[in-house]
């Protein structure tokens, strides 16, 4: 019920709003586009387009909007990373290694404490190991961030050295080469 209602409202509303906006421009091309959109709106209102086709058109518009939003977010993240690499402040440039050292130190201290606790109190070993296992989600996030940081820094260094970023074809070729070597 709701998807059908949205399908009937989405595209017609966009056509109506875009047409009204184009009419206000006082331009021959905009006037022609507004007339065409009024015609499309009339066809949509009269039921000249199947609801399934209208629903598919609305889904496509929503998908394109989400795609543009994701592209914008990715551009912003990349711009931030580029600004970090060009920064004059040493800490801004070195937050990734600092994070790596902090994660390594925390991991080593935790593992040493767990090993000591298991050896010193063997009867409590199951509870200690269960408690350590409950930290796996936290460590998963920290190590994932560290992995992305290391990968991106390696990519940044390769690009700075003039090596082109590998495209999809280069990655596929590398995978095929690995399989042939096995």
PDB file of C-alpha atoms in Angstrom:
ATOM      1  CA  UNK A   1       0.000   0.000   0.000  1.00  0.00           C
ATOM      2  CA  UNK A   2       2.637   2.534   1.052  1.00  0.00           C
ATOM      3  CA  UNK A   3       5.065   1.762  -1.832  1.00  0.00           C
ATOM      4  CA  UNK A   4       2.203   2.134  -4.309  1.00  0.00           C
ATOM      5  CA  UNK A   5       1.249   5.461  -2.735  1.00  0.00           C
ATOM      6  CA  UNK A   6       4.850   6.662  -2.851  1.00  0.00           C
ATOM      7  CA  UNK A   7       5.124   5.549  -6.469  1.00  0.00           C
ATOM      8  CA  UNK A   8       2.091   7.655  -7.332  1.00  0.00           C
ATOM      9  CA  UNK A   9       3.397  10.695  -5.450  1.00  0.00           C
ATOM     10  CA  UNK A  10       7.195  10.693  -6.031  1.00  0.00           C
ATOM     11  CA  UNK A  11       7.721  11.190  -9.759  1.00  0.00           C
ATOM     12  CA  UNK A  12       4.578  13.299 -10.325  1.00  0.00           C
ATOM     13  CA  UNK A  13       5.593  15.608  -7.483  1.00  0.00           C
ATOM     14  CA  UNK A  14       9.101  15.990  -8.891  1.00  0.00           C
ATOM     15  CA  UNK A  15       7.696  16.734 -12.361  1.00  0.00           C
ATOM     16  CA  UNK A  16       5.267  19.306 -10.947  1.00  0.00           C
ATOM     17  CA  UNK A  17       7.880  21.065  -8.784  1.00  0.00           C
ATOM     18  CA  UNK A  18      10.533  21.089 -11.510  1.00  0.00           C
ATOM     19  CA  UNK A  19       8.010  22.433 -14.026  1.00  0.00           C
ATOM     20  CA  UNK A  20       6.963  25.242 -11.684  1.00  0.00           C
ATOM     21  CA  UNK A  21      10.595  26.154 -11.079  1.00  0.00           C
ATOM     22  CA  UNK A  22      11.373  26.205 -14.794  1.00  0.00           C
ATOM     23  CA  UNK A  23       8.361  28.408 -15.573  1.00  0.00           C
ATOM     24  CA  UNK A  24       9.751  31.083 -13.258  1.00  0.00           C
ATOM     25  CA  UNK A  25      13.006  31.384 -15.245  1.00  0.00           C
ATOM     26  CA  UNK A  26      11.582  33.364 -18.196  1.00  0.00           C
ATOM     27  CA  UNK A  27      13.745  31.528 -20.733  1.00  0.00           C
ATOM     28  CA  UNK A  28      12.544  29.848 -23.963  1.00  0.00           C
ATOM     29  CA  UNK A  29      14.359  26.577 -23.220  1.00  0.00           C
ATOM     30  CA  UNK A  30      13.048  26.563 -19.644  1.00  0.00           C
ATOM     31  CA  UNK A  31       9.514  27.265 -20.918  1.00  0.00           C
ATOM     32  CA  UNK A  32       9.755  24.323 -23.338  1.00  0.00           C
ATOM     33  CA  UNK A  33      10.997  22.051 -20.551  1.00  0.00           C
ATOM     34  CA  UNK A  34       8.175  23.257 -18.271  1.00  0.00           C
ATOM     35  CA  UNK A  35       5.599  22.471 -20.981  1.00  0.00           C
ATOM     36  CA  UNK A  36       7.105  19.003 -21.423  1.00  0.00           C
ATOM     37  CA  UNK A  37       6.980  18.398 -17.677  1.00  0.00           C
ATOM     38  CA  UNK A  38       3.330  19.527 -17.550  1.00  0.00           C
ATOM     39  CA  UNK A  39       2.636  17.021 -20.317  1.00  0.00           C
ATOM     40  CA  UNK A  40       4.436  14.277 -18.374  1.00  0.00           C
ATOM     41  CA  UNK A  41       2.523  15.259 -15.233  1.00  0.00           C
ATOM     42  CA  UNK A  42      -0.755  14.999 -17.166  1.00  0.00           C
ATOM     43  CA  UNK A  43       0.124  11.516 -18.401  1.00  0.00           C
ATOM     44  CA  UNK A  44       1.115  10.452 -14.890  1.00  0.00           C
ATOM     45  CA  UNK A  45      -2.087  11.870 -13.364  1.00  0.00           C
ATOM     46  CA  UNK A  46      -4.308  10.236 -15.976  1.00  0.00           C
ATOM     47  CA  UNK A  47      -2.819   6.813 -15.288  1.00  0.00           C
ATOM     48  CA  UNK A  48      -1.048   6.616 -18.652  1.00  0.00           C
ATOM     49  CA  UNK A  49       1.961   5.008 -16.960  1.00  0.00           C
ATOM     50  CA  UNK A  50       1.728   1.638 -15.245  1.00  0.00           C
ATOM     51  CA  UNK A  51       2.218   1.813 -11.455  1.00  0.00           C
ATOM     52  CA  UNK A  52       5.066  -0.712 -11.743  1.00  0.00           C
ATOM     53  CA  UNK A  53       6.913   1.517 -14.217  1.00  0.00           C
ATOM     54  CA  UNK A  54       6.345   4.536 -11.987  1.00  0.00           C
ATOM     55  CA  UNK A  55       7.618   2.576  -8.986  1.00  0.00           C
ATOM     56  CA  UNK A  56      10.733   1.531 -10.937  1.00  0.00           C
ATOM     57  CA  UNK A  57      11.378   5.152 -11.948  1.00  0.00           C
ATOM     58  CA  UNK A  58      11.056   6.291  -8.340  1.00  0.00           C
ATOM     59  CA  UNK A  59      13.458   3.564  -7.159  1.00  0.00           C
ATOM     60  CA  UNK A  60      15.961   4.647  -9.789  1.00  0.00           C
ATOM     61  CA  UNK A  61      15.734   8.277  -8.662  1.00  0.00           C
ATOM     62  CA  UNK A  62      16.226   7.211  -5.032  1.00  0.00           C
ATOM     63  CA  UNK A  63      19.208   5.038  -5.991  1.00  0.00           C
ATOM     64  CA  UNK A  64      20.829   7.869  -7.920  1.00  0.00           C
ATOM     65  CA  UNK A  65      20.288  10.231  -4.982  1.00  0.00           C
ATOM     66  CA  UNK A  66      21.905   7.739  -2.580  1.00  0.00           C
ATOM     67  CA  UNK A  67      24.786   7.229  -5.001  1.00  0.00           C
ATOM     68  CA  UNK A  68      25.412  10.969  -5.240  1.00  0.00           C
ATOM     69  CA  UNK A  69      25.288  11.247  -1.471  1.00  0.00           C
ATOM     70  CA  UNK A  70      27.852   8.451  -1.109  1.00  0.00           C
ATOM     71  CA  UNK A  71      30.104  10.046  -3.732  1.00  0.00           C
ATOM     72  CA  UNK A  72      29.940  13.364  -1.895  1.00  0.00           C
ATOM     73  CA  UNK A  73      30.835  11.691   1.398  1.00  0.00           C
ATOM     74  CA  UNK A  74      33.755   9.891  -0.240  1.00  0.00           C
ATOM     75  CA  UNK A  75      35.011  13.152  -1.770  1.00  0.00           C
ATOM     76  CA  UNK A  76      34.875  14.802   1.650  1.00  0.00           C
ATOM     77  CA  UNK A  77      36.802  11.958   3.296  1.00  0.00           C
ATOM     78  CA  UNK A  78      39.433  12.042   0.557  1.00  0.00           C
ATOM     79  CA  UNK A  79      39.754  15.828   0.850  1.00  0.00           C
ATOM     80  CA  UNK A  80      40.258  15.459   4.600  1.00  0.00           C
ATOM     81  CA  UNK A  81      42.933  12.808   4.095  1.00  0.00           C
ATOM     82  CA  UNK A  82      44.723  14.965   1.530  1.00  0.00           C
ATOM     83  CA  UNK A  83      44.645  17.912   3.918  1.00  0.00           C
ATOM     84  CA  UNK A  84      46.150  15.706   6.631  1.00  0.00           C
ATOM     85  CA  UNK A  85      49.054  14.659   4.422  1.00  0.00           C
ATOM     86  CA  UNK A  86      49.768  18.286   3.452  1.00  0.00           C
ATOM     87  CA  UNK A  87      49.446  19.632   6.994  1.00  0.00           C
ATOM     88  CA  UNK A  88      52.415  21.420   8.521  1.00  0.00           C
ATOM     89  CA  UNK A  89      51.533  20.182  12.007  1.00  0.00           C
ATOM     90  CA  UNK A  90      53.516  17.037  12.740  1.00  0.00           C
ATOM     91  CA  UNK A  91      50.782  15.455  14.853  1.00  0.00           C
ATOM     92  CA  UNK A  92      48.130  15.868  12.160  1.00  0.00           C
ATOM     93  CA  UNK A  93      50.444  14.126   9.692  1.00  0.00           C
ATOM     94  CA  UNK A  94      51.389  11.400  12.156  1.00  0.00           C
ATOM     95  CA  UNK A  95      48.105  10.458  13.821  1.00  0.00           C
ATOM     96  CA  UNK A  96      48.057   7.118  12.013  1.00  0.00           C
ATOM     97  CA  UNK A  97      51.447   5.941  13.297  1.00  0.00           C
ATOM     98  CA  UNK A  98      50.565   7.245  16.772  1.00  0.00           C
ATOM     99  CA  UNK A  99      47.330   5.264  16.698  1.00  0.00           C
ATOM    100  CA  UNK A 100      49.252   2.210  15.517  1.00  0.00           C
ATOM    101  CA  UNK A 101      51.746   2.458  18.370  1.00  0.00           C
ATOM    102  CA  UNK A 102      48.939   2.981  20.907  1.00  0.00           C
ATOM    103  CA  UNK A 103      46.999  -0.046  19.638  1.00  0.00           C
ATOM    104  CA  UNK A 104      50.156  -2.168  19.664  1.00  0.00           C
ATOM    105  CA  UNK A 105      51.044  -1.132  23.222  1.00  0.00           C
ATOM    106  CA  UNK A 106      47.494  -1.718  24.479  1.00  0.00           C
ATOM    107  CA  UNK A 107      47.320  -5.109  22.765  1.00  0.00           C
ATOM    108  CA  UNK A 108      50.676  -6.187  24.212  1.00  0.00           C
ATOM    109  CA  UNK A 109      49.731  -5.050  27.732  1.00  0.00           C
ATOM    110  CA  UNK A 110      46.386  -6.820  27.567  1.00  0.00           C
ATOM    111  CA  UNK A 111      47.887 -10.074  26.290  1.00  0.00           C
ATOM    112  CA  UNK A 112      50.640  -9.960  28.938  1.00  0.00           C
ATOM    113  CA  UNK A 113      48.058  -9.343  31.677  1.00  0.00           C
ATOM    114  CA  UNK A 114      45.868 -12.191  30.418  1.00  0.00           C
ATOM    115  CA  UNK A 115      48.844 -14.562  30.213  1.00  0.00           C
ATOM    116  CA  UNK A 116      49.975 -13.615  33.734  1.00  0.00           C
ATOM    117  CA  UNK A 117      46.431 -13.983  35.130  1.00  0.00           C
ATOM    118  CA  UNK A 118      45.956 -17.419  33.553  1.00  0.00           C
ATOM    119  CA  UNK A 119      49.336 -18.649  34.846  1.00  0.00           C
ATOM    120  CA  UNK A 120      48.938 -17.089  38.317  1.00  0.00           C
ATOM    121  CA  UNK A 121      45.298 -18.162  38.763  1.00  0.00           C
ATOM    122  CA  UNK A 122      44.704 -21.273  36.626  1.00  0.00           C
ATOM    123  CA  UNK A 123      41.357 -21.982  38.292  1.00  0.00           C
ATOM    124  CA  UNK A 124      40.039 -18.650  37.000  1.00  0.00           C
ATOM    125  CA  UNK A 125      41.324 -19.249  33.445  1.00  0.00           C
ATOM    126  CA  UNK A 126      37.885 -19.957  31.879  1.00  0.00           C
ATOM    127  CA  UNK A 127      36.422 -16.719  33.271  1.00  0.00           C
ATOM    128  CA  UNK A 128      39.516 -14.738  32.273  1.00  0.00           C
ATOM    129  CA  UNK A 129      39.445 -16.086  28.725  1.00  0.00           C
ATOM    130  CA  UNK A 130      35.683 -15.465  28.472  1.00  0.00           C
ATOM    131  CA  UNK A 131      36.239 -11.869  29.582  1.00  0.00           C
ATOM    132  CA  UNK A 132      39.012 -11.481  27.015  1.00  0.00           C
ATOM    133  CA  UNK A 133      36.734 -12.918  24.324  1.00  0.00           C
ATOM    134  CA  UNK A 134      34.099 -10.311  25.146  1.00  0.00           C
ATOM    135  CA  UNK A 135      36.627  -7.654  24.117  1.00  0.00           C
ATOM    136  CA  UNK A 136      36.869  -9.046  20.585  1.00  0.00           C
ATOM    137  CA  UNK A 137      34.375  -6.540  19.138  1.00  0.00           C
ATOM    138  CA  UNK A 138      36.367  -3.634  20.558  1.00  0.00           C
ATOM    139  CA  UNK A 139      39.612  -5.036  19.197  1.00  0.00           C
ATOM    140  CA  UNK A 140      37.943  -5.757  15.871  1.00  0.00           C
ATOM    141  CA  UNK A 141      37.069  -2.086  15.462  1.00  0.00           C
ATOM    142  CA  UNK A 142      40.492  -0.863  16.599  1.00  0.00           C
ATOM    143  CA  UNK A 143      42.348  -3.268  14.321  1.00  0.00           C
ATOM    144  CA  UNK A 144      40.051  -2.475  11.386  1.00  0.00           C
ATOM    145  CA  UNK A 145      40.775   1.250  11.798  1.00  0.00           C
ATOM    146  CA  UNK A 146      44.476   0.462  12.027  1.00  0.00           C
ATOM    147  CA  UNK A 147      44.322  -1.721   8.909  1.00  0.00           C
ATOM    148  CA  UNK A 148      42.561   0.972   6.897  1.00  0.00           C
ATOM    149  CA  UNK A 149      45.048   3.582   8.132  1.00  0.00           C
ATOM    150  CA  UNK A 150      48.026   1.431   7.131  1.00  0.00           C
ATOM    151  CA  UNK A 151      46.506   0.622   3.734  1.00  0.00           C
ATOM    152  CA  UNK A 152      45.670   4.268   3.001  1.00  0.00           C
ATOM    153  CA  UNK A 153      49.122   5.461   4.111  1.00  0.00           C
ATOM    154  CA  UNK A 154      50.760   2.879   1.843  1.00  0.00           C
ATOM    155  CA  UNK A 155      48.543   4.037  -1.022  1.00  0.00           C
ATOM    156  CA  UNK A 156      49.357   7.689  -0.271  1.00  0.00           C
ATOM    157  CA  UNK A 157      53.091   6.930  -0.372  1.00  0.00           C
ATOM    158  CA  UNK A 158      52.741   5.031  -3.664  1.00  0.00           C
ATOM    159  CA  UNK A 159      50.807   7.902  -5.241  1.00  0.00           C
ATOM    160  CA  UNK A 160      53.350  10.433  -3.936  1.00  0.00           C
ATOM    161  CA  UNK A 161      56.106   8.326  -5.531  1.00  0.00           C
ATOM    162  CA  UNK A 162      54.340   8.591  -8.882  1.00  0.00           C
ATOM    163  CA  UNK A 163      52.900   5.099  -9.030  1.00  0.00           C
ATOM    164  CA  UNK A 164      49.391   5.108 -10.488  1.00  0.00           C
ATOM    165  CA  UNK A 165      46.549   3.857  -8.336  1.00  0.00           C
ATOM    166  CA  UNK A 166      45.612   0.352  -9.455  1.00  0.00           C
ATOM    167  CA  UNK A 167      42.285   0.179 -11.219  1.00  0.00           C
ATOM    168  CA  UNK A 168      39.859  -2.703 -11.297  1.00  0.00           C
ATOM    169  CA  UNK A 169      41.600  -4.301 -14.286  1.00  0.00           C
ATOM    170  CA  UNK A 170      44.991  -4.164 -12.542  1.00  0.00           C
ATOM    171  CA  UNK A 171      43.552  -5.773  -9.416  1.00  0.00           C
ATOM    172  CA  UNK A 172      41.900  -8.528 -11.468  1.00  0.00           C
ATOM    173  CA  UNK A 173      45.173  -9.167 -13.308  1.00  0.00           C
ATOM    174  CA  UNK A 174      47.048  -9.393  -9.997  1.00  0.00           C
ATOM    175  CA  UNK A 175      44.546 -11.954  -8.697  1.00  0.00           C
ATOM    176  CA  UNK A 176      44.878 -14.014 -11.876  1.00  0.00           C
ATOM    177  CA  UNK A 177      48.674 -13.899 -11.635  1.00  0.00           C
ATOM    178  CA  UNK A 178      48.495 -15.175  -8.053  1.00  0.00           C
ATOM    179  CA  UNK A 179      46.267 -18.073  -9.086  1.00  0.00           C
ATOM    180  CA  UNK A 180      48.591 -19.008 -11.946  1.00  0.00           C
ATOM    181  CA  UNK A 181      51.562 -18.992  -9.565  1.00  0.00           C
ATOM    182  CA  UNK A 182      49.797 -21.471  -7.248  1.00  0.00           C
TER     183      UNK A 182
END
